[in-house]
Amino acid sequence: MPECTRACAHSSAGIYAVASAMLGLLMAAASAAAGVDVPGPGVPETLARQRAAAYSQIRYELMFRVPEQRAARVEGREVVHVALRAPQRIVLDFTGQLGRVVANGQPTAVTAVDGHVTIPESVTRAGDNVIEIEFTAGDDALNRNDDFLYTLFVPARAHLTFPCFDQPNLKARYTLTLQLPDGWQAVANGAETRRTGGEITFAETQPLPTYLFSFVAGKFQIETATRDGRELRMFHRETDAAKVARNRDAIFDLHAAALKWLENYTALAYAFGKFDFVLIPSFQFGGMEHAGAILYNASNLMLDESATQNQLLARASVISHETAHMWFGDLVTMDWFNDVWMKEVFANFMAEKIVNPSFPALNHDLRFFLGNYPAAYSVDRTAGSNPIRQSLANLDEAGELYGAIIYHKAPIVMRQLELVVGERPFREGLREYLKTHRFRNATWTDLVRILDARTRENLARWSRAWVEERGRPDVTASLKTGATGTIARLTLTMSDPLQRKLAWPQRMKVTLGYADSTRDVPVYLASTTTTVRAAAGLPAPLFVLAAGGGLGYGNFILDDRSRTYLLAHLEQIRDPLTRGAAWVTLWDNLLESRVRPAALLDLALRALPQETDEQNVQRVLGYIQHVYWRFLPAAERIARAPALEAMLRGGTTQAQTASQKSAWFSTYRDVVLTADGMEWLTRVWKRDEKIPGLTFAETDEITMAMELAVRQAPGWQQILQTQLDRIENPDRKARFAFVMPALSADARTREQAFQRLRGVDNRRREPWVVESLYYLNHPLREAHARQFVRPGLELLREVQRTGDIFFAANWTTALLSGHRSPEVAREVRDFLARESQYPQRLRWMVLSASDELFRAAQSP
Ligand SMILES: [Zn+2]
C-alpha cells in the first residue's frame, strides 16, 4: 500500500459505511479508532502479542463462492467468533475488498488501514463476539487456474483471502462451505459433510493456525484406498491412466507406513480425522502440510518408469516429511515464526528415520554429511553468520529467515541434540512435548525445558551456543606419542573464534588413520579441553581427523603431520565417509591459508579418477572449480589447464551413469581454457561430436554457448547468434537475448548491460539478471568488472526492496563471484563501513557473500 494510507485513515477512503444515514457518527468512531495506535503493515509482533493475550475461543464459519471464470472474483461471507474478557477493539487482518460488517447484531463501520480491519470497542462485549463480514477475496493466495484453484497461506497470507487473525498462535476452528461450478471437486481440512447441487460443506476442524487452513477446488480425479483401517484419498489431475496405476499403491503405502511409524514414535494417534492429499501440477514447494489435506507437487509423486533411486528416495522423503508435520507443526505449532525452523527440522528428522531403512544401498551418513555440513559452513564460517533462532519483528519479514543456517545447520544441531540426550529419552521428551502442547502452540524453550529434565547436560547452555548464537568452534587435536609407538595422550581443544567464550558441547568421533585402515574413537567434547580417553594406548596414527564419521561440527584445524599425510594419501582411505570428511576439512584448512590451493588441486587431480563414491566426486568437482577460479592466479590457471582438462575429459568418458557424466562434463565446460579444449567444446556444442551416454537438453547447449562466448572462443559471435536462432522455447529465447550483451567482448556493451540493471523494470526477471551479473563479473573479465562492484552494492537495498526474498543474496553472490583482488575486497569493506545504518540481515548477507573474496584477496 502507498504511504498515504496512514494519513488517510480518518478520511472516507478508509471507511466502509453500511448505511449512509449513519455516516456522520461512523466518521467520528472511525477517526477515534485510527487515532489510537495503528498496527502498521504486515503482522507486527506487538500486535500479535496483544491479540494472543486478549482473544480466545476463535471460530470461523466461512463461505466462498467460486466462479467458473478464472477472472471473476471469489466472493465470501464469514462469521467470526472471538471471546474477549472485556470490551475492546478487535483487529482483524485483511487486504481484500471489504463489504458489509455486522458486529454483535449491529451494522458497523470499521476502519481498514494497512491491511487491518478494526472493529470499534463500542460494539464489542465481554464473552463471545459475533462478527459477520461480507467480502471479496484477493486472488494472490488463491492460485487460480482455469479449472482448479488451491489456497496456500503460509506464512501469513490467509488475510489476502479472508478477514482473520493471521498469526500462528491464534488457533481456531473452521467450518467451510464452498459454492462451486458444475463438475468441480473440493477438499479441505475437515471431512465433507453435505453436498447439495454445487454446494459442499465441510465438518468443523480441530484448532488450526491460519497458515494450515486450506481448501482446493476444481476438476480432479479421486483415488481411494484403505490402509490399516483408515481411508486415504488422493486427488490428482494426471491423465495418463497407466502412470496413475503404476504409482497409486506405492503412494498410499508410503503414507500409511509414515502414519503408522509416527503414531508409534509419538504415542499419539493421528489427530485430524480424515486423511486426504492433493497432487498439484507445478506446485510452488515440494509439499505443504495442511492438516488433513496435504498438497504436493505432482511430479515428485507420480514417477516415470525410469525413476532413479534418488527420485524414489525423494518421494518417500517428502511424503514422510509432510506426514510428520501432522504432529510437528500441525498438532503442536510454533508460537511465532521465529521458530519455524523447528517444525522443518523435526519433519526432516522423522522422515530420515522413517525412510532410510528402506534404502539400504545408499550411504545415508555420507549423504547427510555432504548434504548439510558444507552448506552450513559456507555461512557459519563467515562474519555474516546468523543464529538458528532469530528475532522476527513482523511476519512480513518471515521469508528472510530462510537460508543455509535453518536448512542445513539446524538438522545437524538436532542430530547432536538426540546424541547428547540419548535416543530413548529424546523420544520420550518429544512425546511429552507433543502431549502437553497438543492443539496449542509451543516455543523452542518449552522443548528445551522438557528435555533438560531428562539429561545431565545443561541444555540451556547447550542451546545458547548451538541455537541462540551464531558461528562454530575452532577445534585442534594434539597428539603425544609414547615410547612404544602408542598414543600417550590425545587431546582436543575447542575455542570460540568470535571471543564470546562459548563452548559447543558435542558428541564426535575422532578418526585415527593408519596405512591401510582407520579407527573411529568416540569422544564427548564437553568443554574447552577434552582428553580422548579411548585413544590412549592405541598405535600412534599417521593422521588424526577430528571430523571423523562426519559427526563433529566446527573448524577442524589439522596438525602439520595429518595435513601433510592427507594431502599425499587421501585417496588411499577406504571408507567413503572418512574421505568425504577429510575433503571438507582440507577445504576449511585451505580457506584458513593452512593448505595451499595448488596442493589441494594436485590432490584432486590425483584422487578424483580413483574416487568411487558419486557424492564425493560431486563435492570434489565443486572444490576444483572454486580453487581454480577463486584461489589460483591467472598465470597458474593457464599453466595447469592442460592437465586439468585431460583429467575431466577422462572422467566424462569413464563415468558409469548419465548423471555422473554430466557432473564431470559440466565442470570441464566451466573451467576449460586451452585452445584445444575450447575447440572440442565447440564441436560438442555444434553437435559434430557426441559423448556416448550423454545427451544434451536445450539448456545445456545454451550454457555451452555462453561459456564459449565469455572465453571469446573463435567464432563466439556466430555461436551466440546461432544459439539464439536454435532456441525454441520462447521464455528461454528471451532470456538468452537479455543475457547476450553481458557476454560481449566489447567493454562498452558490457557497461551498458550493467547500467540497464539500474531500472527496476529490467530487474523483473530475476534469474536473467543474476545470470547477466555472473557473466559480467566472470573471472576472465575480472579487471574490467571491478567498476561494477561499488554501484552493484549501492543498488542492493533497492534490489531487496523491489525483489523476491532470495534476490538480494543472489545478486550479491553473482556480483562478487568472479573477484579475488584486494581492491575489490577493500571496496566491499569500505562500503559496509560507510553504511553504518545498514539493516542487520542485509549486512550479514553481504559479509557471507564476500567471505571467499576476502580470503582469496589475502592469500599470497
Ligand atoms: Zn516442511
PDB file of N, CA and C in Angstrom, residues 258 262 319-330 346-348 350-351 354:
ATOM      1  N   ALA A 258       4.207 -44.160   6.942  1.00  0.00           N
ATOM      2  CA  ALA A 258       4.619 -42.989   7.715  1.00  0.00           C
ATOM      3  C   ALA A 258       3.665 -42.744   8.883  1.00  0.00           C
ATOM      4  N   LEU A 262       4.786 -42.888  12.787  1.00  0.00           N
ATOM      5  CA  LEU A 262       4.675 -41.688  13.623  1.00  0.00           C
ATOM      6  C   LEU A 262       3.756 -41.913  14.824  1.00  0.00           C
ATOM      7  N   ILE A 319       6.866 -37.452   1.321  1.00  0.00           N
ATOM      8  CA  ILE A 319       5.630 -37.985   1.921  1.00  0.00           C
ATOM      9  C   ILE A 319       5.799 -38.113   3.435  1.00  0.00           C
ATOM     10  N   SER A 320       6.942 -38.647   3.868  1.00  0.00           N
ATOM     11  CA  SER A 320       7.154 -38.803   5.306  1.00  0.00           C
ATOM     12  C   SER A 320       7.312 -37.448   5.987  1.00  0.00           C
ATOM     13  N   HIS A 321       7.946 -36.499   5.290  1.00  0.00           N
ATOM     14  CA  HIS A 321       8.132 -35.156   5.830  1.00  0.00           C
ATOM     15  C   HIS A 321       6.779 -34.493   6.090  1.00  0.00           C
ATOM     16  N   GLU A 322       5.910 -34.497   5.089  1.00  0.00           N
ATOM     17  CA  GLU A 322       4.611 -33.823   5.254  1.00  0.00           C
ATOM     18  C   GLU A 322       3.752 -34.555   6.279  1.00  0.00           C
ATOM     19  N   THR A 323       3.829 -35.882   6.284  1.00  0.00           N
ATOM     20  CA  THR A 323       3.044 -36.641   7.259  1.00  0.00           C
ATOM     21  C   THR A 323       3.547 -36.365   8.683  1.00  0.00           C
ATOM     22  N   ALA A 324       4.861 -36.252   8.832  1.00  0.00           N
ATOM     23  CA  ALA A 324       5.421 -35.935  10.158  1.00  0.00           C
ATOM     24  C   ALA A 324       4.926 -34.573  10.652  1.00  0.00           C
ATOM     25  N   HIS A 325       4.706 -33.642   9.736  1.00  0.00           N
ATOM     26  CA  HIS A 325       4.183 -32.326  10.132  1.00  0.00           C
ATOM     27  C   HIS A 325       2.821 -32.422  10.813  1.00  0.00           C
ATOM     28  N   MET A 326       2.049 -33.490  10.554  1.00  0.00           N
ATOM     29  CA  MET A 326       0.740 -33.609  11.211  1.00  0.00           C
ATOM     30  C   MET A 326       0.905 -33.574  12.731  1.00  0.00           C
ATOM     31  N   TRP A 327       2.068 -34.014  13.222  1.00  0.00           N
ATOM     32  CA  TRP A 327       2.379 -33.922  14.645  1.00  0.00           C
ATOM     33  C   TRP A 327       3.248 -32.681  14.904  1.00  0.00           C
ATOM     34  N   PHE A 328       4.308 -32.558  14.115  1.00  0.00           N
ATOM     35  CA  PHE A 328       5.291 -31.489  14.356  1.00  0.00           C
ATOM     36  C   PHE A 328       4.943 -30.284  13.479  1.00  0.00           C
ATOM     37  N   GLY A 329       4.208 -29.355  14.026  1.00  0.00           N
ATOM     38  CA  GLY A 329       3.776 -28.182  13.262  1.00  0.00           C
ATOM     39  C   GLY A 329       2.266 -28.045  13.303  1.00  0.00           C
ATOM     40  N   ASP A 330       1.556 -29.167  13.040  1.00  0.00           N
ATOM     41  CA  ASP A 330       0.096 -29.083  12.971  1.00  0.00           C
ATOM     42  C   ASP A 330      -0.557 -29.314  14.333  1.00  0.00           C
ATOM     43  N   PHE A 346      12.221 -31.031  12.516  1.00  0.00           N
ATOM     44  CA  PHE A 346      11.600 -32.270  13.005  1.00  0.00           C
ATOM     45  C   PHE A 346      11.008 -33.087  11.871  1.00  0.00           C
ATOM     46  N   ALA A 347      10.396 -32.410  10.913  1.00  0.00           N
ATOM     47  CA  ALA A 347       9.796 -33.153   9.801  1.00  0.00           C
ATOM     48  C   ALA A 347      10.887 -33.905   9.032  1.00  0.00           C
ATOM     49  N   ASN A 348      12.028 -33.259   8.796  1.00  0.00           N
ATOM     50  CA  ASN A 348      13.125 -33.931   8.100  1.00  0.00           C
ATOM     51  C   ASN A 348      13.728 -35.055   8.940  1.00  0.00           C
ATOM     52  N   MET A 350      12.346 -36.838  11.308  1.00  0.00           N
ATOM     53  CA  MET A 350      11.458 -38.002  11.338  1.00  0.00           C
ATOM     54  C   MET A 350      11.486 -38.701   9.977  1.00  0.00           C
ATOM     55  N   ALA A 351      11.445 -37.911   8.904  1.00  0.00           N
ATOM     56  CA  ALA A 351      11.413 -38.509   7.559  1.00  0.00           C
ATOM     57  C   ALA A 351      12.641 -39.396   7.351  1.00  0.00           C
ATOM     58  N   ILE A 354      12.182 -42.611   9.146  1.00  0.00           N
ATOM     59  CA  ILE A 354      11.165 -43.453   8.516  1.00  0.00           C
ATOM     60  C   ILE A 354      11.707 -44.092   7.236  1.00  0.00           C
TER      61      ILE A 354
END
